Structure formats: C-alpha cells, structure tokens
Amino acid sequence: MKFNTKTIHAGQKPEETSGAVMPPIFQTSTYAQQAPNQHKGYDYARVGNPTRTALERMIAGLEGADEAACFSSGVAAMDALMKMLRPGDHVVTTNDLYGGSYRLFTKVFEPYGINFTFVDMTDPKKVEEAITAETKLMWIETPTNPLLRVVDIKALVELAKPKNILTVVDNTFASPYLQRPLEFGADAVLHSATKYLAGHSDVIHGAVASSNKEIMENLRFQTKTSGAVPGPMDCYLTLRGIKTLSVRVQRSVENAKQIATFLEGHEKVASVNYPGLKSHPQHELAKKQMDDFGAMLSFTLKDDSIEAAVQFMSNTKIFTLAESLGGVESLISHPASMTHGSIPKEVREKAGLRDSLIRISVGIEDAEDLIADLDQAF
Ligand SMILES: Cc1ncc(COP(=O)(O)O)c(C=O)c1O
C-alpha cells in the first residue's frame, strides 16, 4: 500500500457489529467478561480500547512499524519511553531540542540518576565523542525545534547499532508523510500527535511506533502501570485528522516554501532557517532524508531584540500568536520566551537560539494572504 492509501486504510476495517466505516468512540472504562479473564480482547480501558487500537494500527502503518502505542500527550509518550532506562544510564541528544523534552530530561530524569549529553547532532563526530560505556539511548529530533537543523538519521544509527544503543527519533516536525525514520534503521519513532497527525489544534495526543519487541513490551507495561492513556474521543479525533494528513501537509509545505523565499529576501530579516532553502546548511541531506522540506520555519531579525520580535508578532493579523504547530491555521511564536522558556538563556544562546528568533507553523491558508500579513507586520 502506498502512503496516501495508508492514511485512509492502514489497519482499518469496518466495525464488526454495525459495519460503521469509522471506528465508533468506545466510551467505556471496562468490558464484560464471560468468566474471569475470558473476554473479547479487552478487560479494562487503561490497558486497551478499540478506538485506540484502530489509531495505533494506523500510526504503525504510516511509520512502517509492527506496532504503535498511544499516550495522553507527546511528553507522556516520551516519559514512558525514558522509563526503559535505569540509574547510571546515559543518553546522547541534540542541543537544539523541544523545550519540554529538555525539561523532562533535566528536571525529571536527571534527578533519578539518568545522565544526558546535549550536542550538535548535525555533526556525527560530536555525537561519537559524546558516547560513553553507559550510553543506552540516542534521542534524535529532526528537523529540530526551533532552528530547523536536519540530523542525519542513518549516520547516527550506524554509530549506535554496533554499540547496542537504541535510537529514537522525534518525528513531530516532519510527520510520516515527509519522513519515516524506521526506514533509516531507527528503533522507534515518537510523535506529539497533537501536531500534524491530528492536525486541527483540537487534541493533545502522543504516540510511539516501533518494531522492536522490547520497546513495545515496555510501552504496553507503562500504559498499564503508569496509565498516561488517551481517551477514546481523542483517539477518534486523531484518527480523523490523519485521514487528511497528506493533503494538509502538502499544501502547508507549498505555502512554507513561498514564505521562506519571501523572508529570505526581506531587508529586515537577518537569517531564515528552512531546510528547503539552498542556503540551509543541511539542504542536501534534507533532500535525501525527507520527501519534502516541511512547513515549519524560523527566522531572526536584524534588530536582534526580544522587543522587536514581540512587536512583529503582535502586528500580524492572520498568524495567531500561540504555542504548538502542525494545525491547519498558521501560528507564530517566540521560542526564547514561550516553547523554550525553560531553557536557561546561556544554554539556548550557545545552541544558537537568539532573542529575536521567531518561529512559524505554516497553515493551509492562501500563501498570498500569509505573505501580505507578514509584509505589513514588518
Ligand atoms: C518536537 C516536539 N516533541 C514533543 C512535543 C510534546 O508534545 P505534547 O505537547 O503533545 O505533549 C512537542 C510539543 O510542542 C514538540 O514540538
């Protein structure tokens, strides 16, 4: 099955009792048993729910994985994955990372004795140097949030595999429509399904897809034991969103390309981070690794001050000033004070995240309107 067909049919079949084409929202906490432990595959809804199963099969299909597990949010999915580790274990990850991931790693898992090294993952040599005898996991984000750097998944997998280090890729920014990390040998893919998968800014949801039995068993154990499970309504909304993933993302990407070119030519703009621009340092890698360049971009102003960035964002009329991304509407945000506010200033500046950096999630409106809005905001 090719990708667009999968977004409609992967793991889906009409519901058995009624023939409903979309899976019903199984709004139940428990299931009748014929005798103790004799049931139709479901005993208690923390452990499983048929609406969730339909969504998990869909996400596994899109990422080319044997299985997927869904969670109540992207960070809950991350939290469940990280609980595979034990005190003393070491993780190598990127220094340009979603702020919530950074917070989870440094504020929750470091105090439990798990150690992290944050490096520029666009340079495999730096990743290699950071590996220790205790390294158990490589946490890759690509494109990165918010600098849109592109990390070579295959090169890092080749470093990790011989040392039995697991590789996990946060694929939130690309979505499986544009990038499927398991094809490059990664062990697991994580999504904030809140973003492109659900696609309508109306649900918080997370997922992990993998064909690695140990990872999936751990995640099933975590859903049952720690219980950060999504409700059936949220699973339904995410599944519904996925049906239009290809058309939404394709249109957003086309808009993003035009906006990136406009910004790159603007006199008040200092730099534009968009993998589709020839000026992007990993443009050639993005061409190889991704099917297209994505709909996220960021840029800095020649006046590199928080005030200038805030003024610009409050001038926009179509772009909504908000956290999050991947919805049908265009959003604008200021990473230094919003999504990455939990990263100390000296740490974020070292990673290249400047005061005036503005991040845009490009929606599916008309590119002409979006460009006119940005133009008047200058
Ligand atoms: C790249 C990335 N990963 C993970 C998350 C966390 O997902 P959630 O907000 O669904 O918990 C986000 C949220 O913005 C994100 O941007």
PDB file of C-alpha atoms in Angstrom, residues 149-300:
ATOM      1  CA  ARG A 149      18.531  21.777  11.672  1.00  0.00           C
ATOM      2  CA  VAL A 150      18.497  18.441   9.913  1.00  0.00           C
ATOM      3  CA  VAL A 151      20.180  15.465  11.591  1.00  0.00           C
ATOM      4  CA  ASP A 152      21.437  12.522   9.541  1.00  0.00           C
ATOM      5  CA  ILE A 153      19.398   9.635  10.995  1.00  0.00           C
ATOM      6  CA  LYS A 154      21.215   6.919   9.028  1.00  0.00           C
ATOM      7  CA  ALA A 155      24.677   8.155  10.079  1.00  0.00           C
ATOM      8  CA  LEU A 156      23.699   8.184  13.767  1.00  0.00           C
ATOM      9  CA  VAL A 157      22.030   4.755  13.550  1.00  0.00           C
ATOM     10  CA  GLU A 158      25.314   3.418  12.103  1.00  0.00           C
ATOM     11  CA  LEU A 159      27.152   4.810  15.135  1.00  0.00           C
ATOM     12  CA  ALA A 160      24.591   3.460  17.611  1.00  0.00           C
ATOM     13  CA  LYS A 161      23.816  -0.060  16.360  1.00  0.00           C
ATOM     14  CA  PRO A 162      27.271  -1.681  16.860  1.00  0.00           C
ATOM     15  CA  LYS A 163      27.262  -0.356  20.439  1.00  0.00           C
ATOM     16  CA  ASN A 164      23.707  -1.610  21.177  1.00  0.00           C
ATOM     17  CA  ILE A 165      22.495   1.939  21.699  1.00  0.00           C
ATOM     18  CA  LEU A 166      18.807   2.436  20.932  1.00  0.00           C
ATOM     19  CA  THR A 167      17.865   5.271  18.580  1.00  0.00           C
ATOM     20  CA  VAL A 168      14.591   7.146  18.971  1.00  0.00           C
ATOM     21  CA  VAL A 169      13.546   9.889  16.540  1.00  0.00           C
ATOM     22  CA  ASP A 170      11.059  12.588  17.477  1.00  0.00           C
ATOM     23  CA  ASN A 171       9.325  12.867  14.085  1.00  0.00           C
ATOM     24  CA  THR A 172       6.817  15.530  15.150  1.00  0.00           C
ATOM     25  CA  PHE A 173       8.097  18.322  12.849  1.00  0.00           C
ATOM     26  CA  ALA A 174       8.187  16.244   9.674  1.00  0.00           C
ATOM     27  CA  SER A 175       5.274  13.826  10.144  1.00  0.00           C
ATOM     28  CA  PRO A 176       5.432  10.397   8.495  1.00  0.00           C
ATOM     29  CA  TYR A 177       4.184  11.988   5.264  1.00  0.00           C
ATOM     30  CA  LEU A 178       7.618  13.593   4.841  1.00  0.00           C
ATOM     31  CA  GLN A 179       9.983  11.361   6.822  1.00  0.00           C
ATOM     32  CA  ARG A 180       9.914   7.772   8.095  1.00  0.00           C
ATOM     33  CA  PRO A 181      12.896   7.245  10.439  1.00  0.00           C
ATOM     34  CA  LEU A 182      12.444   3.463  10.735  1.00  0.00           C
ATOM     35  CA  GLU A 183      13.412   3.228   7.033  1.00  0.00           C
ATOM     36  CA  PHE A 184      16.847   4.551   8.075  1.00  0.00           C
ATOM     37  CA  GLY A 185      17.166   1.946  10.833  1.00  0.00           C
ATOM     38  CA  ALA A 186      15.923   3.902  13.877  1.00  0.00           C
ATOM     39  CA  ASP A 187      14.458   1.712  16.631  1.00  0.00           C
ATOM     40  CA  ALA A 188      11.440   3.871  17.478  1.00  0.00           C
ATOM     41  CA  VAL A 189       9.612   6.979  16.309  1.00  0.00           C
ATOM     42  CA  LEU A 190       7.871   9.385  18.648  1.00  0.00           C
ATOM     43  CA  HIS A 191       5.108  11.840  17.821  1.00  0.00           C
ATOM     44  CA  SER A 192       3.429  14.666  19.502  1.00  0.00           C
ATOM     45  CA  ALA A 193       0.288  13.624  17.597  1.00  0.00           C
ATOM     46  CA  THR A 194      -1.135  16.904  18.868  1.00  0.00           C
ATOM     47  CA  LYS A 195       0.610  18.430  15.835  1.00  0.00           C
ATOM     48  CA  TYR A 196       0.485  17.223  12.194  1.00  0.00           C
ATOM     49  CA  LEU A 197      -1.106  13.821  12.844  1.00  0.00           C
ATOM     50  CA  ALA A 198      -4.250  15.222  14.475  1.00  0.00           C
ATOM     51  CA  GLY A 199      -3.741  18.453  12.553  1.00  0.00           C
ATOM     52  CA  HIS A 200      -6.589  20.668  13.774  1.00  0.00           C
ATOM     53  CA  SER A 201      -5.319  22.095  17.094  1.00  0.00           C
ATOM     54  CA  ASP A 202      -8.136  20.363  18.967  1.00  0.00           C
ATOM     55  CA  VAL A 203      -6.455  17.478  20.782  1.00  0.00           C
ATOM     56  CA  ILE A 204      -3.388  16.637  22.908  1.00  0.00           C
ATOM     57  CA  HIS A 205      -2.040  13.230  22.000  1.00  0.00           C
ATOM     58  CA  GLY A 206       1.219  11.240  21.788  1.00  0.00           C
ATOM     59  CA  ALA A 207       2.397   8.059  20.098  1.00  0.00           C
ATOM     60  CA  VAL A 208       5.403   5.793  19.665  1.00  0.00           C
ATOM     61  CA  ALA A 209       5.787   3.398  16.729  1.00  0.00           C
ATOM     62  CA  SER A 210       8.365   0.607  16.681  1.00  0.00           C
ATOM     63  CA  SER A 211       9.051  -2.944  15.526  1.00  0.00           C
ATOM     64  CA  ASN A 212      11.362  -3.558  18.487  1.00  0.00           C
ATOM     65  CA  LYS A 213       9.583  -6.075  20.745  1.00  0.00           C
ATOM     66  CA  GLU A 214      11.413  -4.992  23.921  1.00  0.00           C
ATOM     67  CA  ILE A 215      10.448  -1.328  23.404  1.00  0.00           C
ATOM     68  CA  MET A 216       6.822  -2.159  22.655  1.00  0.00           C
ATOM     69  CA  GLU A 217       6.513  -4.526  25.627  1.00  0.00           C
ATOM     70  CA  ASN A 218       7.913  -1.785  27.858  1.00  0.00           C
ATOM     71  CA  LEU A 219       5.419   0.736  26.462  1.00  0.00           C
ATOM     72  CA  ARG A 220       2.457  -1.633  26.957  1.00  0.00           C
ATOM     73  CA  PHE A 221       3.669  -2.193  30.510  1.00  0.00           C
ATOM     74  CA  GLN A 222       3.918   1.580  31.017  1.00  0.00           C
ATOM     75  CA  THR A 223       0.413   2.285  29.691  1.00  0.00           C
ATOM     76  CA  LYS A 224      -0.974  -0.361  32.032  1.00  0.00           C
ATOM     77  CA  THR A 225       1.165   0.579  35.033  1.00  0.00           C
ATOM     78  CA  SER A 226       1.675   4.354  34.838  1.00  0.00           C
ATOM     79  CA  GLY A 227      -1.548   4.935  32.916  1.00  0.00           C
ATOM     80  CA  ALA A 228      -0.971   8.049  30.760  1.00  0.00           C
ATOM     81  CA  VAL A 229      -3.526   6.815  28.229  1.00  0.00           C
ATOM     82  CA  PRO A 230      -5.591   8.896  25.809  1.00  0.00           C
ATOM     83  CA  GLY A 231      -9.379   8.903  25.956  1.00  0.00           C
ATOM     84  CA  PRO A 232     -11.370   7.325  23.113  1.00  0.00           C
ATOM     85  CA  MET A 233     -12.655  10.703  21.877  1.00  0.00           C
ATOM     86  CA  ASP A 234      -9.075  11.963  21.498  1.00  0.00           C
ATOM     87  CA  CYS A 235      -8.120   8.769  19.655  1.00  0.00           C
ATOM     88  CA  TYR A 236     -11.057   9.271  17.321  1.00  0.00           C
ATOM     89  CA  LEU A 237     -10.113  12.909  16.630  1.00  0.00           C
ATOM     90  CA  THR A 238      -6.501  11.953  15.921  1.00  0.00           C
ATOM     91  CA  LEU A 239      -7.562   9.162  13.570  1.00  0.00           C
ATOM     92  CA  ARG A 240      -9.959  11.525  11.807  1.00  0.00           C
ATOM     93  CA  GLY A 241      -7.155  14.082  11.423  1.00  0.00           C
ATOM     94  CA  ILE A 242      -4.792  11.507   9.920  1.00  0.00           C
ATOM     95  CA  LYS A 243      -7.216  10.848   7.058  1.00  0.00           C
ATOM     96  CA  THR A 244      -6.258  14.243   5.576  1.00  0.00           C
ATOM     97  CA  LEU A 245      -2.583  14.260   6.647  1.00  0.00           C
ATOM     98  CA  SER A 246      -1.189  14.124   3.102  1.00  0.00           C
ATOM     99  CA  VAL A 247      -3.298  16.905   1.625  1.00  0.00           C
ATOM    100  CA  ARG A 248      -2.871  19.189   4.642  1.00  0.00           C
ATOM    101  CA  VAL A 249       0.886  18.776   4.908  1.00  0.00           C
ATOM    102  CA  GLN A 250       1.476  19.070   1.159  1.00  0.00           C
ATOM    103  CA  ARG A 251      -0.393  22.362   0.995  1.00  0.00           C
ATOM    104  CA  SER A 252       1.339  23.724   4.094  1.00  0.00           C
ATOM    105  CA  VAL A 253       4.731  22.811   2.600  1.00  0.00           C
ATOM    106  CA  GLU A 254       3.916  24.663  -0.621  1.00  0.00           C
ATOM    107  CA  ASN A 255       2.984  27.739   1.407  1.00  0.00           C
ATOM    108  CA  ALA A 256       6.104  27.421   3.578  1.00  0.00           C
ATOM    109  CA  LYS A 257       8.420  27.412   0.557  1.00  0.00           C
ATOM    110  CA  GLN A 258       6.946  30.688  -0.690  1.00  0.00           C
ATOM    111  CA  ILE A 259       7.107  32.281   2.752  1.00  0.00           C
ATOM    112  CA  ALA A 260      10.740  31.201   3.275  1.00  0.00           C
ATOM    113  CA  THR A 261      11.733  32.774  -0.052  1.00  0.00           C
ATOM    114  CA  PHE A 262       9.862  35.978   0.804  1.00  0.00           C
ATOM    115  CA  LEU A 263      11.536  36.230   4.221  1.00  0.00           C
ATOM    116  CA  GLU A 264      14.989  35.492   2.844  1.00  0.00           C
ATOM    117  CA  GLY A 265      14.645  38.464   0.506  1.00  0.00           C
ATOM    118  CA  HIS A 266      13.361  40.894   3.149  1.00  0.00           C
ATOM    119  CA  GLU A 267      15.644  43.751   4.247  1.00  0.00           C
ATOM    120  CA  LYS A 268      14.713  43.466   7.943  1.00  0.00           C
ATOM    121  CA  VAL A 269      15.442  39.738   8.157  1.00  0.00           C
ATOM    122  CA  ALA A 270      18.889  38.582   9.296  1.00  0.00           C
ATOM    123  CA  SER A 271      18.551  34.822   8.666  1.00  0.00           C
ATOM    124  CA  VAL A 272      15.935  32.224   7.717  1.00  0.00           C
ATOM    125  CA  ASN A 273      16.008  28.613   8.904  1.00  0.00           C
ATOM    126  CA  TYR A 274      14.177  26.418   6.403  1.00  0.00           C
ATOM    127  CA  PRO A 275      15.573  23.124   5.057  1.00  0.00           C
ATOM    128  CA  GLY A 276      14.093  23.866   1.620  1.00  0.00           C
ATOM    129  CA  LEU A 277      16.334  26.902   1.061  1.00  0.00           C
ATOM    130  CA  LYS A 278      19.601  26.338  -0.786  1.00  0.00           C
ATOM    131  CA  SER A 279      21.269  28.453   1.922  1.00  0.00           C
ATOM    132  CA  HIS A 280      20.298  25.873   4.599  1.00  0.00           C
ATOM    133  CA  PRO A 281      23.434  24.029   5.809  1.00  0.00           C
ATOM    134  CA  GLN A 282      21.766  20.607   5.532  1.00  0.00           C
ATOM    135  CA  HIS A 283      19.701  21.278   2.391  1.00  0.00           C
ATOM    136  CA  GLU A 284      21.225  18.297   0.515  1.00  0.00           C
ATOM    137  CA  LEU A 285      20.679  15.956   3.468  1.00  0.00           C
ATOM    138  CA  ALA A 286      17.059  17.121   3.794  1.00  0.00           C
ATOM    139  CA  LYS A 287      16.541  16.275   0.100  1.00  0.00           C
ATOM    140  CA  LYS A 288      17.759  12.721   0.727  1.00  0.00           C
ATOM    141  CA  GLN A 289      16.107  12.085   4.064  1.00  0.00           C
ATOM    142  CA  MET A 290      12.767  13.821   3.622  1.00  0.00           C
ATOM    143  CA  ASP A 291      10.181  13.599   0.849  1.00  0.00           C
ATOM    144  CA  ASP A 292       9.748  17.377   1.074  1.00  0.00           C
ATOM    145  CA  PHE A 293      11.007  20.154   3.336  1.00  0.00           C
ATOM    146  CA  GLY A 294       8.228  20.633   5.875  1.00  0.00           C
ATOM    147  CA  ALA A 295       6.055  23.545   6.903  1.00  0.00           C
ATOM    148  CA  MET A 296       7.972  24.830   9.926  1.00  0.00           C
ATOM    149  CA  LEU A 297      10.439  27.676   9.655  1.00  0.00           C
ATOM    150  CA  SER A 298      12.121  30.222  11.878  1.00  0.00           C
ATOM    151  CA  PHE A 299      13.917  33.500  11.274  1.00  0.00           C
ATOM    152  CA  THR A 300      15.815  36.237  13.088  1.00  0.00           C
TER     153      THR A 300
END
